[in-house]
Amino acid sequence: MNETGPESDADCTQVVLRLFEYVDNEAAEEDGRRIREHLDACGSCLREYERDLLLKQLVKRACNREAAPAALRTQIIARISSITVTTQLATDDGA
């Protein structure tokens, strides 16, 4: 955390809580800019960011080794489609 006072600690807490959004490129443009500026100024938060980035890369590498069998993927897609259709029908009937 920054060593410049309690206000900076609050900034660090907010940045660390939102790092997952930033790492996944899901932060709003303005939020992403603020987080980047904070990371540029705060070595502690930058290290936390680098750790999160490394963890994401490790998980991606570990999960990309095996693909789900084609039959399983087909079953999952069919279930998702049936859930979507069922939900839409229930909504249409209730309106």
Short mmCIF file of C-alpha atoms in Angstrom, two decimals:
data_model
loop_
_atom_site.label_atom_id
_atom_site.label_comp_id
_atom_site.label_asym_id
_atom_site.label_seq_id
_atom_site.Cartn_x
_atom_site.Cartn_y
_atom_site.Cartn_z
CA MET A 1 0.00 0.00 0.00
CA ASN A 2 1.06 3.60 -0.46
CA GLU A 3 2.92 5.12 2.43
CA THR A 4 1.45 8.59 1.99
CA GLY A 5 -1.45 8.35 4.42
CA PRO A 6 -4.86 6.86 5.18
CA GLU A 7 -6.47 8.35 2.05
CA SER A 8 -3.96 6.51 -0.11
CA ASP A 9 -4.64 3.31 1.81
CA ALA A 10 -8.32 3.71 0.92
CA ASP A 11 -7.33 4.19 -2.74
CA CYS A 12 -5.21 1.04 -2.55
CA THR A 13 -8.09 -0.93 -1.05
CA GLN A 14 -10.43 0.18 -3.85
CA VAL A 15 -7.86 -0.61 -6.54
CA VAL A 16 -7.10 -4.07 -5.14
CA LEU A 17 -10.83 -4.86 -4.95
CA ARG A 18 -11.26 -3.90 -8.62
CA LEU A 19 -8.08 -5.49 -10.01
CA PHE A 20 -9.95 -8.54 -11.30
CA GLU A 21 -12.01 -6.27 -13.58
CA TYR A 22 -8.87 -4.52 -14.79
CA VAL A 23 -6.98 -7.79 -15.37
CA ASP A 24 -9.92 -9.12 -17.42
CA ASN A 25 -10.27 -5.83 -19.36
CA GLU A 26 -13.79 -5.44 -17.95
CA ALA A 27 -13.31 -2.14 -16.12
CA ALA A 28 -15.07 0.89 -17.57
CA GLU A 29 -12.72 3.14 -19.53
CA GLU A 30 -12.53 5.83 -16.83
CA ASP A 31 -12.10 3.26 -14.04
CA GLY A 32 -9.38 1.53 -16.02
CA ARG A 33 -7.56 4.83 -16.47
CA ARG A 34 -7.72 5.55 -12.72
CA ILE A 35 -6.51 2.07 -11.84
CA ARG A 36 -3.62 2.35 -14.34
CA GLU A 37 -2.62 5.74 -12.89
CA HIS A 38 -2.69 4.28 -9.39
CA LEU A 39 -0.63 1.26 -10.45
CA ASP A 40 1.93 3.60 -12.03
CA ALA A 41 2.31 5.40 -8.69
CA CYS A 42 1.97 2.52 -6.21
CA GLY A 43 4.52 -0.28 -6.24
CA SER A 44 2.57 -2.38 -3.75
CA CYS A 45 -0.60 -2.39 -5.85
CA LEU A 46 1.47 -2.94 -9.00
CA ARG A 47 2.92 -6.10 -7.44
CA GLU A 48 -0.60 -7.26 -6.55
CA TYR A 49 -1.67 -6.62 -10.15
CA GLU A 50 1.32 -8.56 -11.50
CA ARG A 51 0.43 -11.45 -9.17
CA ASP A 52 -3.17 -11.46 -10.39
CA LEU A 53 -2.00 -11.33 -14.00
CA LEU A 54 0.36 -14.25 -13.43
CA LEU A 55 -2.40 -16.26 -11.73
CA LYS A 56 -4.72 -15.63 -14.68
CA GLN A 57 -2.01 -16.78 -17.11
CA LEU A 58 -1.31 -19.93 -15.06
CA VAL A 59 -5.00 -20.85 -14.87
CA LYS A 60 -5.38 -20.26 -18.60
CA ARG A 61 -2.39 -22.46 -19.35
CA ALA A 62 -3.64 -25.22 -17.03
CA CYS A 63 -7.18 -25.13 -18.42
CA ASN A 64 -6.19 -25.09 -22.08
CA ARG A 65 -4.55 -28.49 -21.94
CA GLU A 66 -7.71 -30.52 -22.40
CA ALA A 67 -10.84 -29.68 -24.32
CA ALA A 68 -14.20 -31.04 -23.29
CA PRO A 69 -15.36 -33.96 -25.45
CA ALA A 70 -17.58 -32.94 -28.38
CA ALA A 71 -20.55 -34.90 -26.98
CA LEU A 72 -20.34 -33.05 -23.66
CA ARG A 73 -20.18 -29.67 -25.40
CA THR A 74 -23.24 -30.60 -27.47
CA GLN A 75 -25.17 -31.61 -24.33
CA ILE A 76 -24.27 -28.37 -22.56
CA ILE A 77 -25.32 -26.25 -25.53
CA ALA A 78 -28.61 -28.17 -25.79
CA ARG A 79 -29.34 -27.62 -22.08
CA ILE A 80 -28.54 -23.93 -22.29
CA SER A 81 -30.83 -23.61 -25.31
CA SER A 82 -33.66 -25.45 -23.55
CA ILE A 83 -33.29 -23.30 -20.43
CA THR A 84 -33.38 -20.16 -22.55
CA VAL A 85 -36.47 -21.33 -24.43
CA THR A 86 -38.22 -22.38 -21.21
CA THR A 87 -37.47 -19.03 -19.61
CA GLN A 88 -38.75 -17.14 -22.62
CA LEU A 89 -41.94 -19.20 -22.76
CA ALA A 90 -42.60 -18.68 -19.06
CA THR A 91 -42.06 -14.95 -19.46
CA ASP A 92 -44.32 -14.78 -22.52
CA ASP A 93 -47.12 -16.69 -20.75
CA GLY A 94 -46.97 -14.48 -17.67
CA ALA A 95 -47.24 -11.20 -19.57
#
